[in-house]
Amino acid sequence: SAMYAHWMESRYTTLNPARKLIGKRTDELSMDVRRSFTDQDREVIARTFDKMPDTPAKRRLRAILLLLEMGGLRREEASKATWGQVQPVRIDGRLTNDMCIEVVGKGNRQRFVPLHDDVVAALREHMKDRRALMAQRKMLQFKSIPDNEQPLLGVLDDRWILAHDKQLEKRRASDAPDILTMDARGVPKFTVNKNGALSVQSIYQILKDFFSDCSEIAGESVTDKRGTFRRASTHWLRHTFAHHLLKETDRDLALVQTVLGHKSITTTAIYVKADLEERVKGVKKLRGSV
């Protein structure tokens, strides 16, 4: 279009056939990567977390926070993740003690995300809690699920699933008794949640409730919708992960693109553009004339 405009100014042509053409919109126009947590925000998160009583729910929250903040997974990916996707890292043909997770993300793009030792430990603690509940004859419908099919992030209370399935059974057959369909072992068959994984919405709500507590600790006004924790959502953890990984890898865009599962490196580069550190340093070096 610019070329034709120049030709028209030079009277080389009287038409600009490209005048109404609009360039392709990029993710940059709709992606606000500044929605991430600062070091001060993370201190608030830590203080809020420390105030919570030591329960399976708290340990599950830690697993969620670390998986998203130190693994960069989308909540849809975290909800679907099972222990079968976690495997040792192979380097130069040898298995190591480090772990990674195989993720199939947007556009069916496969990637392998290294898992920090703290993330693996938190996930194992959460699985240990779920196993303990099963040993207490709770959530028995999930006990027979093979280890590799067990979710990384799972439910701790199955009563809502029982209630939902009873409703489902009623809708399927109006004359059906108010009981669940049982399998050959006498274990209820579940149609709502087959392996006990936390749903995408559950992960979202757990974090929104936690961020609401963070908002109180941070002293944010209830009426101020602009407060960091009032606006925070699950994706803020992924953005935070991206910023930190870029910093720790000396802005290796190709590496970070691979870990995040971005289709285009242009999307990854937006995180660099959003980082004001170098621009602030540059402006501070300027000297006025008066």
PDB file of C-alpha atoms in Angstrom:
ATOM      1  CA  SER A   1       0.000   0.000   0.000  1.00  0.00           C
ATOM      2  CA  ALA A   2       2.872   2.386   0.830  1.00  0.00           C
ATOM      3  CA  MET A   3       4.479   1.683  -2.525  1.00  0.00           C
ATOM      4  CA  TYR A   4       1.286   2.547  -4.431  1.00  0.00           C
ATOM      5  CA  ALA A   5       0.824   5.683  -2.319  1.00  0.00           C
ATOM      6  CA  HIS A   6       4.328   6.798  -3.294  1.00  0.00           C
ATOM      7  CA  TRP A   7       3.599   6.124  -6.976  1.00  0.00           C
ATOM      8  CA  MET A   8       0.413   8.230  -6.746  1.00  0.00           C
ATOM      9  CA  GLU A   9       2.341  11.113  -5.197  1.00  0.00           C
ATOM     10  CA  SER A  10       4.863  10.832  -8.040  1.00  0.00           C
ATOM     11  CA  ARG A  11       1.969  10.779 -10.558  1.00  0.00           C
ATOM     12  CA  TYR A  12       3.246   7.411 -11.773  1.00  0.00           C
ATOM     13  CA  THR A  13      -0.258   5.962 -11.283  1.00  0.00           C
ATOM     14  CA  THR A  14      -3.723   7.271 -10.486  1.00  0.00           C
ATOM     15  CA  LEU A  15      -4.945   4.194  -8.608  1.00  0.00           C
ATOM     16  CA  ASN A  16      -3.993   2.533  -5.329  1.00  0.00           C
ATOM     17  CA  PRO A  17      -5.427  -0.998  -5.478  1.00  0.00           C
ATOM     18  CA  ALA A  18      -4.066  -1.767  -2.002  1.00  0.00           C
ATOM     19  CA  ARG A  19      -5.729   1.211  -0.314  1.00  0.00           C
ATOM     20  CA  LYS A  20      -8.457  -0.788   1.450  1.00  0.00           C
ATOM     21  CA  LEU A  21      -6.307  -3.752   2.375  1.00  0.00           C
ATOM     22  CA  ILE A  22      -5.864  -4.211   6.124  1.00  0.00           C
ATOM     23  CA  GLY A  23      -2.882  -6.027   7.563  1.00  0.00           C
ATOM     24  CA  LYS A  24      -3.375  -9.104   9.705  1.00  0.00           C
ATOM     25  CA  ARG A  25      -4.065  -8.323  13.365  1.00  0.00           C
ATOM     26  CA  THR A  26      -1.520  -9.789  15.721  1.00  0.00           C
ATOM     27  CA  ASP A  27      -1.844 -11.190  19.217  1.00  0.00           C
ATOM     28  CA  GLU A  28      -0.083  -8.056  20.419  1.00  0.00           C
ATOM     29  CA  LEU A  29      -3.280  -6.039  20.020  1.00  0.00           C
ATOM     30  CA  SER A  30      -5.261  -8.223  22.401  1.00  0.00           C
ATOM     31  CA  MET A  31      -2.625  -9.674  24.708  1.00  0.00           C
ATOM     32  CA  ASP A  32      -1.791  -7.649  27.823  1.00  0.00           C
ATOM     33  CA  VAL A  33       1.229  -9.442  29.279  1.00  0.00           C
ATOM     34  CA  ARG A  34       1.620  -6.788  31.965  1.00  0.00           C
ATOM     35  CA  ARG A  35      -0.983  -8.799  33.844  1.00  0.00           C
ATOM     36  CA  SER A  36       1.666 -10.559  35.892  1.00  0.00           C
ATOM     37  CA  PHE A  37       2.802 -10.527  39.505  1.00  0.00           C
ATOM     38  CA  THR A  38       5.634  -8.312  40.722  1.00  0.00           C
ATOM     39  CA  ASP A  39       8.082  -9.390  43.422  1.00  0.00           C
ATOM     40  CA  GLN A  40       6.006  -7.388  45.913  1.00  0.00           C
ATOM     41  CA  ASP A  41       2.845  -9.189  44.779  1.00  0.00           C
ATOM     42  CA  ARG A  42       4.536 -12.542  45.257  1.00  0.00           C
ATOM     43  CA  GLU A  43       5.447 -11.571  48.813  1.00  0.00           C
ATOM     44  CA  VAL A  44       1.745 -10.942  49.462  1.00  0.00           C
ATOM     45  CA  ILE A  45       0.917 -14.336  47.942  1.00  0.00           C
ATOM     46  CA  ALA A  46       3.458 -16.006  50.240  1.00  0.00           C
ATOM     47  CA  ARG A  47       2.128 -14.207  53.349  1.00  0.00           C
ATOM     48  CA  THR A  48      -1.461 -15.095  52.506  1.00  0.00           C
ATOM     49  CA  PHE A  49      -0.550 -18.726  51.874  1.00  0.00           C
ATOM     50  CA  ASP A  50       1.398 -18.995  55.150  1.00  0.00           C
ATOM     51  CA  LYS A  51      -1.651 -17.819  57.117  1.00  0.00           C
ATOM     52  CA  MET A  52      -3.744 -20.745  55.851  1.00  0.00           C
ATOM     53  CA  PRO A  53      -4.207 -23.814  58.105  1.00  0.00           C
ATOM     54  CA  ASP A  54      -2.212 -26.890  57.078  1.00  0.00           C
ATOM     55  CA  THR A  55      -4.789 -29.027  55.262  1.00  0.00           C
ATOM     56  CA  PRO A  56      -5.032 -31.136  52.084  1.00  0.00           C
ATOM     57  CA  ALA A  57      -6.765 -28.154  50.447  1.00  0.00           C
ATOM     58  CA  LYS A  58      -3.771 -25.926  51.235  1.00  0.00           C
ATOM     59  CA  ARG A  59      -1.339 -28.485  49.844  1.00  0.00           C
ATOM     60  CA  ARG A  60      -3.460 -28.782  46.707  1.00  0.00           C
ATOM     61  CA  LEU A  61      -3.448 -24.991  46.338  1.00  0.00           C
ATOM     62  CA  ARG A  62       0.354 -25.051  46.534  1.00  0.00           C
ATOM     63  CA  ALA A  63       0.450 -27.662  43.774  1.00  0.00           C
ATOM     64  CA  ILE A  64      -1.817 -25.503  41.592  1.00  0.00           C
ATOM     65  CA  LEU A  65       0.153 -22.312  42.201  1.00  0.00           C
ATOM     66  CA  LEU A  66       3.543 -23.894  41.534  1.00  0.00           C
ATOM     67  CA  LEU A  67       2.428 -25.855  38.464  1.00  0.00           C
ATOM     68  CA  LEU A  68       1.090 -22.702  36.806  1.00  0.00           C
ATOM     69  CA  GLU A  69       3.724 -20.249  38.066  1.00  0.00           C
ATOM     70  CA  MET A  70       6.790 -22.481  37.615  1.00  0.00           C
ATOM     71  CA  GLY A  71       5.540 -24.604  34.729  1.00  0.00           C
ATOM     72  CA  GLY A  72       3.615 -22.018  32.732  1.00  0.00           C
ATOM     73  CA  LEU A  73       0.736 -24.383  31.971  1.00  0.00           C
ATOM     74  CA  ARG A  74      -2.624 -23.041  30.868  1.00  0.00           C
ATOM     75  CA  ARG A  75      -5.416 -24.017  33.242  1.00  0.00           C
ATOM     76  CA  GLU A  76      -6.991 -26.235  30.564  1.00  0.00           C
ATOM     77  CA  GLU A  77      -3.684 -28.097  30.284  1.00  0.00           C
ATOM     78  CA  ALA A  78      -3.371 -28.390  34.066  1.00  0.00           C
ATOM     79  CA  SER A  79      -6.909 -29.744  34.380  1.00  0.00           C
ATOM     80  CA  LYS A  80      -6.242 -32.518  31.848  1.00  0.00           C
ATOM     81  CA  ALA A  81      -2.758 -33.404  33.115  1.00  0.00           C
ATOM     82  CA  THR A  82      -2.206 -36.904  34.524  1.00  0.00           C
ATOM     83  CA  TRP A  83       0.752 -38.643  36.120  1.00  0.00           C
ATOM     84  CA  GLY A  84       1.240 -40.571  32.896  1.00  0.00           C
ATOM     85  CA  GLN A  85       2.436 -37.336  31.282  1.00  0.00           C
ATOM     86  CA  VAL A  86       5.205 -36.869  33.857  1.00  0.00           C
ATOM     87  CA  GLN A  87       8.458 -38.559  32.920  1.00  0.00           C
ATOM     88  CA  PRO A  88      12.217 -38.372  33.552  1.00  0.00           C
ATOM     89  CA  VAL A  89      14.207 -36.025  31.344  1.00  0.00           C
ATOM     90  CA  ARG A  90      16.470 -37.763  28.844  1.00  0.00           C
ATOM     91  CA  ILE A  91      19.753 -35.973  28.100  1.00  0.00           C
ATOM     92  CA  ASP A  92      22.341 -37.387  25.677  1.00  0.00           C
ATOM     93  CA  GLY A  93      20.587 -40.743  25.695  1.00  0.00           C
ATOM     94  CA  ARG A  94      20.545 -41.040  29.483  1.00  0.00           C
ATOM     95  CA  LEU A  95      17.644 -40.708  31.900  1.00  0.00           C
ATOM     96  CA  THR A  96      18.192 -38.105  34.602  1.00  0.00           C
ATOM     97  CA  ASN A  97      16.590 -37.441  37.984  1.00  0.00           C
ATOM     98  CA  ASP A  98      14.952 -34.324  36.553  1.00  0.00           C
ATOM     99  CA  MET A  99      11.326 -34.539  35.499  1.00  0.00           C
ATOM    100  CA  CYS A 100       9.270 -33.008  32.702  1.00  0.00           C
ATOM    101  CA  ILE A 101       5.651 -33.121  31.618  1.00  0.00           C
ATOM    102  CA  GLU A 102       4.400 -33.839  28.118  1.00  0.00           C
ATOM    103  CA  VAL A 103       1.702 -31.335  27.211  1.00  0.00           C
ATOM    104  CA  VAL A 104      -0.554 -31.146  24.174  1.00  0.00           C
ATOM    105  CA  GLY A 105      -1.728 -27.549  24.044  1.00  0.00           C
ATOM    106  CA  LYS A 106      -3.427 -25.205  21.601  1.00  0.00           C
ATOM    107  CA  GLY A 107      -3.513 -26.421  18.021  1.00  0.00           C
ATOM    108  CA  ASN A 108      -2.540 -29.920  19.228  1.00  0.00           C
ATOM    109  CA  ARG A 109       1.041 -28.694  19.602  1.00  0.00           C
ATOM    110  CA  GLN A 110       3.092 -31.075  21.713  1.00  0.00           C
ATOM    111  CA  ARG A 111       5.761 -29.783  24.061  1.00  0.00           C
ATOM    112  CA  PHE A 112       7.843 -31.050  26.967  1.00  0.00           C
ATOM    113  CA  VAL A 113       7.972 -28.719  29.959  1.00  0.00           C
ATOM    114  CA  PRO A 114      10.727 -29.218  32.573  1.00  0.00           C
ATOM    115  CA  LEU A 115       9.314 -29.411  36.099  1.00  0.00           C
ATOM    116  CA  HIS A 116      11.116 -27.776  39.012  1.00  0.00           C
ATOM    117  CA  ASP A 117      11.796 -30.114  41.945  1.00  0.00           C
ATOM    118  CA  ASP A 118       9.467 -28.000  44.123  1.00  0.00           C
ATOM    119  CA  VAL A 119       6.630 -28.511  41.638  1.00  0.00           C
ATOM    120  CA  VAL A 120       7.103 -32.283  41.570  1.00  0.00           C
ATOM    121  CA  ALA A 121       7.269 -32.416  45.375  1.00  0.00           C
ATOM    122  CA  ALA A 122       4.046 -30.380  45.715  1.00  0.00           C
ATOM    123  CA  LEU A 123       2.221 -32.597  43.217  1.00  0.00           C
ATOM    124  CA  ARG A 124       3.359 -35.736  45.042  1.00  0.00           C
ATOM    125  CA  GLU A 125       2.187 -34.338  48.388  1.00  0.00           C
ATOM    126  CA  HIS A 126      -1.214 -33.635  46.843  1.00  0.00           C
ATOM    127  CA  MET A 127      -1.407 -37.176  45.429  1.00  0.00           C
ATOM    128  CA  LYS A 128      -0.405 -38.545  48.849  1.00  0.00           C
ATOM    129  CA  ASP A 129      -3.349 -36.669  50.402  1.00  0.00           C
ATOM    130  CA  ARG A 130      -5.745 -38.122  47.840  1.00  0.00           C
ATOM    131  CA  ARG A 131      -4.418 -41.643  48.448  1.00  0.00           C
ATOM    132  CA  ALA A 132      -4.922 -41.135  52.199  1.00  0.00           C
ATOM    133  CA  LEU A 133      -8.555 -40.163  51.604  1.00  0.00           C
ATOM    134  CA  MET A 134      -9.071 -43.251  49.469  1.00  0.00           C
ATOM    135  CA  ALA A 135      -7.579 -45.390  52.257  1.00  0.00           C
ATOM    136  CA  GLN A 136     -10.265 -43.914  54.529  1.00  0.00           C
ATOM    137  CA  ARG A 137     -12.874 -45.292  52.116  1.00  0.00           C
ATOM    138  CA  LYS A 138     -13.513 -41.883  50.612  1.00  0.00           C
ATOM    139  CA  MET A 139     -13.523 -41.291  46.850  1.00  0.00           C
ATOM    140  CA  LEU A 140     -13.436 -45.076  46.333  1.00  0.00           C
ATOM    141  CA  GLN A 141     -14.612 -44.699  42.743  1.00  0.00           C
ATOM    142  CA  PHE A 142     -11.187 -43.272  41.893  1.00  0.00           C
ATOM    143  CA  LYS A 143      -9.095 -45.791  43.852  1.00  0.00           C
ATOM    144  CA  SER A 144      -9.015 -48.367  41.048  1.00  0.00           C
ATOM    145  CA  ILE A 145      -7.793 -45.858  38.461  1.00  0.00           C
ATOM    146  CA  PRO A 146      -4.214 -46.743  37.404  1.00  0.00           C
ATOM    147  CA  ASP A 147      -1.480 -44.456  38.730  1.00  0.00           C
ATOM    148  CA  ASN A 148      -0.635 -43.114  35.270  1.00  0.00           C
ATOM    149  CA  GLU A 149      -4.269 -42.035  34.755  1.00  0.00           C
ATOM    150  CA  GLN A 150      -4.570 -40.268  38.097  1.00  0.00           C
ATOM    151  CA  PRO A 151      -4.854 -36.470  37.690  1.00  0.00           C
ATOM    152  CA  LEU A 152      -2.079 -34.149  38.810  1.00  0.00           C
ATOM    153  CA  LEU A 153      -4.751 -31.893  40.321  1.00  0.00           C
ATOM    154  CA  GLY A 154      -7.704 -33.772  41.761  1.00  0.00           C
ATOM    155  CA  VAL A 155     -10.856 -33.403  43.811  1.00  0.00           C
ATOM    156  CA  LEU A 156     -10.700 -33.917  47.574  1.00  0.00           C
ATOM    157  CA  ASP A 157     -14.435 -34.359  48.060  1.00  0.00           C
ATOM    158  CA  ASP A 158     -16.599 -36.462  45.770  1.00  0.00           C
ATOM    159  CA  ARG A 159     -20.015 -35.657  47.255  1.00  0.00           C
ATOM    160  CA  TRP A 160     -20.849 -33.074  44.599  1.00  0.00           C
ATOM    161  CA  ILE A 161     -20.039 -35.666  41.941  1.00  0.00           C
ATOM    162  CA  LEU A 162     -22.404 -38.175  43.571  1.00  0.00           C
ATOM    163  CA  ALA A 163     -25.181 -35.590  43.695  1.00  0.00           C
ATOM    164  CA  HIS A 164     -24.620 -34.529  40.090  1.00  0.00           C
ATOM    165  CA  ASP A 165     -24.651 -38.098  38.822  1.00  0.00           C
ATOM    166  CA  LYS A 166     -27.864 -38.867  40.674  1.00  0.00           C
ATOM    167  CA  GLN A 167     -29.475 -35.920  38.900  1.00  0.00           C
ATOM    168  CA  LEU A 168     -28.107 -37.201  35.598  1.00  0.00           C
ATOM    169  CA  GLU A 169     -29.513 -40.675  36.202  1.00  0.00           C
ATOM    170  CA  LYS A 170     -32.938 -39.177  36.920  1.00  0.00           C
ATOM    171  CA  ARG A 171     -32.932 -37.200  33.692  1.00  0.00           C
ATOM    172  CA  ARG A 172     -31.975 -40.259  31.660  1.00  0.00           C
ATOM    173  CA  ALA A 173     -34.943 -42.283  32.818  1.00  0.00           C
ATOM    174  CA  SER A 174     -37.825 -40.725  34.689  1.00  0.00           C
ATOM    175  CA  ASP A 175     -38.829 -44.104  36.114  1.00  0.00           C
ATOM    176  CA  ALA A 176     -35.285 -45.026  37.188  1.00  0.00           C
ATOM    177  CA  PRO A 177     -34.657 -45.479  40.929  1.00  0.00           C
ATOM    178  CA  ASP A 178     -32.729 -42.790  42.760  1.00  0.00           C
ATOM    179  CA  ILE A 179     -29.470 -44.750  42.756  1.00  0.00           C
ATOM    180  CA  LEU A 180     -26.283 -44.754  40.743  1.00  0.00           C
ATOM    181  CA  THR A 181     -25.408 -47.311  38.095  1.00  0.00           C
ATOM    182  CA  MET A 182     -22.905 -49.766  39.599  1.00  0.00           C
ATOM    183  CA  ASP A 183     -20.175 -51.701  37.853  1.00  0.00           C
ATOM    184  CA  ALA A 184     -19.331 -55.396  38.401  1.00  0.00           C
ATOM    185  CA  ARG A 185     -17.303 -54.564  41.512  1.00  0.00           C
ATOM    186  CA  GLY A 186     -20.127 -52.614  43.098  1.00  0.00           C
ATOM    187  CA  VAL A 187     -18.425 -49.269  42.451  1.00  0.00           C
ATOM    188  CA  PRO A 188     -20.545 -46.416  41.041  1.00  0.00           C
ATOM    189  CA  LYS A 189     -20.044 -45.579  37.376  1.00  0.00           C
ATOM    190  CA  PHE A 190     -19.324 -41.898  36.924  1.00  0.00           C
ATOM    191  CA  THR A 191     -20.174 -39.872  33.874  1.00  0.00           C
ATOM    192  CA  VAL A 192     -19.439 -36.375  35.183  1.00  0.00           C
ATOM    193  CA  ASN A 193     -15.854 -36.866  36.312  1.00  0.00           C
ATOM    194  CA  LYS A 194     -14.175 -40.081  35.251  1.00  0.00           C
ATOM    195  CA  ASN A 195     -10.805 -39.745  36.998  1.00  0.00           C
ATOM    196  CA  GLY A 196     -11.382 -37.178  39.745  1.00  0.00           C
ATOM    197  CA  ALA A 197      -9.554 -34.336  38.016  1.00  0.00           C
ATOM    198  CA  LEU A 198     -10.236 -30.759  39.011  1.00  0.00           C
ATOM    199  CA  SER A 199     -12.247 -29.058  36.299  1.00  0.00           C
ATOM    200  CA  VAL A 200     -11.033 -25.925  34.531  1.00  0.00           C
ATOM    201  CA  GLN A 201     -13.687 -23.913  36.350  1.00  0.00           C
ATOM    202  CA  SER A 202     -12.703 -25.384  39.728  1.00  0.00           C
ATOM    203  CA  ILE A 203      -9.061 -24.377  39.241  1.00  0.00           C
ATOM    204  CA  TYR A 204     -10.199 -20.890  38.251  1.00  0.00           C
ATOM    205  CA  GLN A 205     -12.490 -20.536  41.276  1.00  0.00           C
ATOM    206  CA  ILE A 206      -9.936 -21.881  43.776  1.00  0.00           C
ATOM    207  CA  LEU A 207      -7.413 -19.292  42.609  1.00  0.00           C
ATOM    208  CA  LYS A 208      -9.947 -16.440  42.465  1.00  0.00           C
ATOM    209  CA  ASP A 209     -10.921 -17.181  46.080  1.00  0.00           C
ATOM    210  CA  PHE A 210      -7.255 -17.240  47.093  1.00  0.00           C
ATOM    211  CA  PHE A 211      -6.512 -13.987  45.247  1.00  0.00           C
ATOM    212  CA  SER A 212      -9.464 -12.432  47.054  1.00  0.00           C
ATOM    213  CA  ASP A 213      -7.741 -13.292  50.345  1.00  0.00           C
ATOM    214  CA  CYS A 214      -4.506 -11.840  48.942  1.00  0.00           C
ATOM    215  CA  SER A 215      -6.387  -8.647  48.146  1.00  0.00           C
ATOM    216  CA  GLU A 216      -7.360  -8.272  51.795  1.00  0.00           C
ATOM    217  CA  ILE A 217      -3.797  -8.909  52.983  1.00  0.00           C
ATOM    218  CA  ALA A 218      -2.544  -6.334  50.457  1.00  0.00           C
ATOM    219  CA  GLY A 219      -5.012  -3.778  51.805  1.00  0.00           C
ATOM    220  CA  GLU A 220      -6.810  -3.288  48.499  1.00  0.00           C
ATOM    221  CA  SER A 221     -10.106  -1.438  48.652  1.00  0.00           C
ATOM    222  CA  VAL A 222     -13.178  -3.587  48.091  1.00  0.00           C
ATOM    223  CA  THR A 223     -14.553  -0.955  45.724  1.00  0.00           C
ATOM    224  CA  ASP A 224     -11.325  -0.544  43.731  1.00  0.00           C
ATOM    225  CA  LYS A 225     -11.610  -2.917  40.787  1.00  0.00           C
ATOM    226  CA  ARG A 226      -8.145  -1.853  39.590  1.00  0.00           C
ATOM    227  CA  GLY A 227      -6.363  -3.572  42.471  1.00  0.00           C
ATOM    228  CA  THR A 228      -3.863  -6.214  41.353  1.00  0.00           C
ATOM    229  CA  PHE A 229      -5.474  -9.106  43.187  1.00  0.00           C
ATOM    230  CA  ARG A 230      -8.989  -7.917  42.372  1.00  0.00           C
ATOM    231  CA  ARG A 231      -8.114  -8.329  38.693  1.00  0.00           C
ATOM    232  CA  ALA A 232      -5.802 -11.342  38.970  1.00  0.00           C
ATOM    233  CA  SER A 233      -6.736 -14.646  37.358  1.00  0.00           C
ATOM    234  CA  THR A 234      -5.076 -17.966  36.555  1.00  0.00           C
ATOM    235  CA  HIS A 235      -3.379 -16.613  33.420  1.00  0.00           C
ATOM    236  CA  TRP A 236      -1.424 -14.090  35.495  1.00  0.00           C
ATOM    237  CA  LEU A 237       0.645 -17.018  36.768  1.00  0.00           C
ATOM    238  CA  ARG A 238       1.527 -18.049  33.204  1.00  0.00           C
ATOM    239  CA  HIS A 239       2.526 -14.470  32.338  1.00  0.00           C
ATOM    240  CA  THR A 240       4.650 -14.312  35.500  1.00  0.00           C
ATOM    241  CA  PHE A 241       6.359 -17.557  34.503  1.00  0.00           C
ATOM    242  CA  ALA A 242       7.126 -16.185  31.036  1.00  0.00           C
ATOM    243  CA  HIS A 243       8.698 -12.982  32.373  1.00  0.00           C
ATOM    244  CA  HIS A 244      10.878 -14.832  34.875  1.00  0.00           C
ATOM    245  CA  LEU A 245      11.979 -17.492  32.385  1.00  0.00           C
ATOM    246  CA  LEU A 246      12.999 -14.825  29.863  1.00  0.00           C
ATOM    247  CA  LYS A 247      15.058 -13.104  32.536  1.00  0.00           C
ATOM    248  CA  GLU A 248      16.728 -16.319  33.730  1.00  0.00           C
ATOM    249  CA  THR A 249      17.615 -17.388  30.167  1.00  0.00           C
ATOM    250  CA  ASP A 250      18.985 -13.994  29.057  1.00  0.00           C
ATOM    251  CA  ARG A 251      15.908 -13.462  26.879  1.00  0.00           C
ATOM    252  CA  ASP A 252      16.246 -16.652  24.873  1.00  0.00           C
ATOM    253  CA  LEU A 253      13.038 -16.225  22.873  1.00  0.00           C
ATOM    254  CA  ALA A 254      13.285 -19.552  21.055  1.00  0.00           C
ATOM    255  CA  LEU A 255      13.658 -21.481  24.306  1.00  0.00           C
ATOM    256  CA  VAL A 256      10.790 -19.675  26.033  1.00  0.00           C
ATOM    257  CA  GLN A 257       8.577 -20.079  22.952  1.00  0.00           C
ATOM    258  CA  THR A 258       9.108 -23.840  23.124  1.00  0.00           C
ATOM    259  CA  VAL A 259       8.305 -24.059  26.835  1.00  0.00           C
ATOM    260  CA  LEU A 260       5.180 -21.888  26.561  1.00  0.00           C
ATOM    261  CA  GLY A 261       3.915 -23.640  23.439  1.00  0.00           C
ATOM    262  CA  HIS A 262       3.469 -20.469  21.385  1.00  0.00           C
ATOM    263  CA  LYS A 263       2.786 -21.006  17.694  1.00  0.00           C
ATOM    264  CA  SER A 264       4.762 -17.909  16.757  1.00  0.00           C
ATOM    265  CA  ILE A 265       7.887 -16.476  18.335  1.00  0.00           C
ATOM    266  CA  THR A 266       6.283 -13.071  17.735  1.00  0.00           C
ATOM    267  CA  THR A 267       3.859 -13.839  20.560  1.00  0.00           C
ATOM    268  CA  THR A 268       6.742 -14.674  22.891  1.00  0.00           C
ATOM    269  CA  ALA A 269       8.527 -11.459  21.897  1.00  0.00           C
ATOM    270  CA  ILE A 270       5.628  -9.418  23.289  1.00  0.00           C
ATOM    271  CA  TYR A 271       6.867 -10.277  26.790  1.00  0.00           C
ATOM    272  CA  VAL A 272      10.171  -8.592  25.976  1.00  0.00           C
ATOM    273  CA  LYS A 273       8.367  -5.494  24.707  1.00  0.00           C
ATOM    274  CA  ALA A 274       6.356  -5.357  27.925  1.00  0.00           C
ATOM    275  CA  ASP A 275       9.499  -5.415  30.077  1.00  0.00           C
ATOM    276  CA  LEU A 276      10.214  -1.771  30.938  1.00  0.00           C
ATOM    277  CA  GLU A 277      13.492  -2.405  32.774  1.00  0.00           C
ATOM    278  CA  GLU A 278      15.868  -1.554  29.921  1.00  0.00           C
ATOM    279  CA  ARG A 279      13.751   1.403  28.810  1.00  0.00           C
ATOM    280  CA  VAL A 280      13.763   2.844  32.320  1.00  0.00           C
ATOM    281  CA  LYS A 281      17.551   2.461  32.494  1.00  0.00           C
ATOM    282  CA  GLY A 282      17.905   4.201  29.143  1.00  0.00           C
ATOM    283  CA  VAL A 283      15.705   7.143  30.094  1.00  0.00           C
ATOM    284  CA  LYS A 284      17.559   7.600  33.398  1.00  0.00           C
ATOM    285  CA  LYS A 285      20.807   8.107  31.468  1.00  0.00           C
ATOM    286  CA  LEU A 286      19.373  11.106  29.606  1.00  0.00           C
ATOM    287  CA  ARG A 287      20.354  14.634  30.620  1.00  0.00           C
ATOM    288  CA  GLY A 288      18.226  17.705  30.099  1.00  0.00           C
ATOM    289  CA  SER A 289      19.559  20.921  28.525  1.00  0.00           C
ATOM    290  CA  VAL A 290      18.523  23.192  31.415  1.00  0.00           C
TER     291      VAL A 290
END
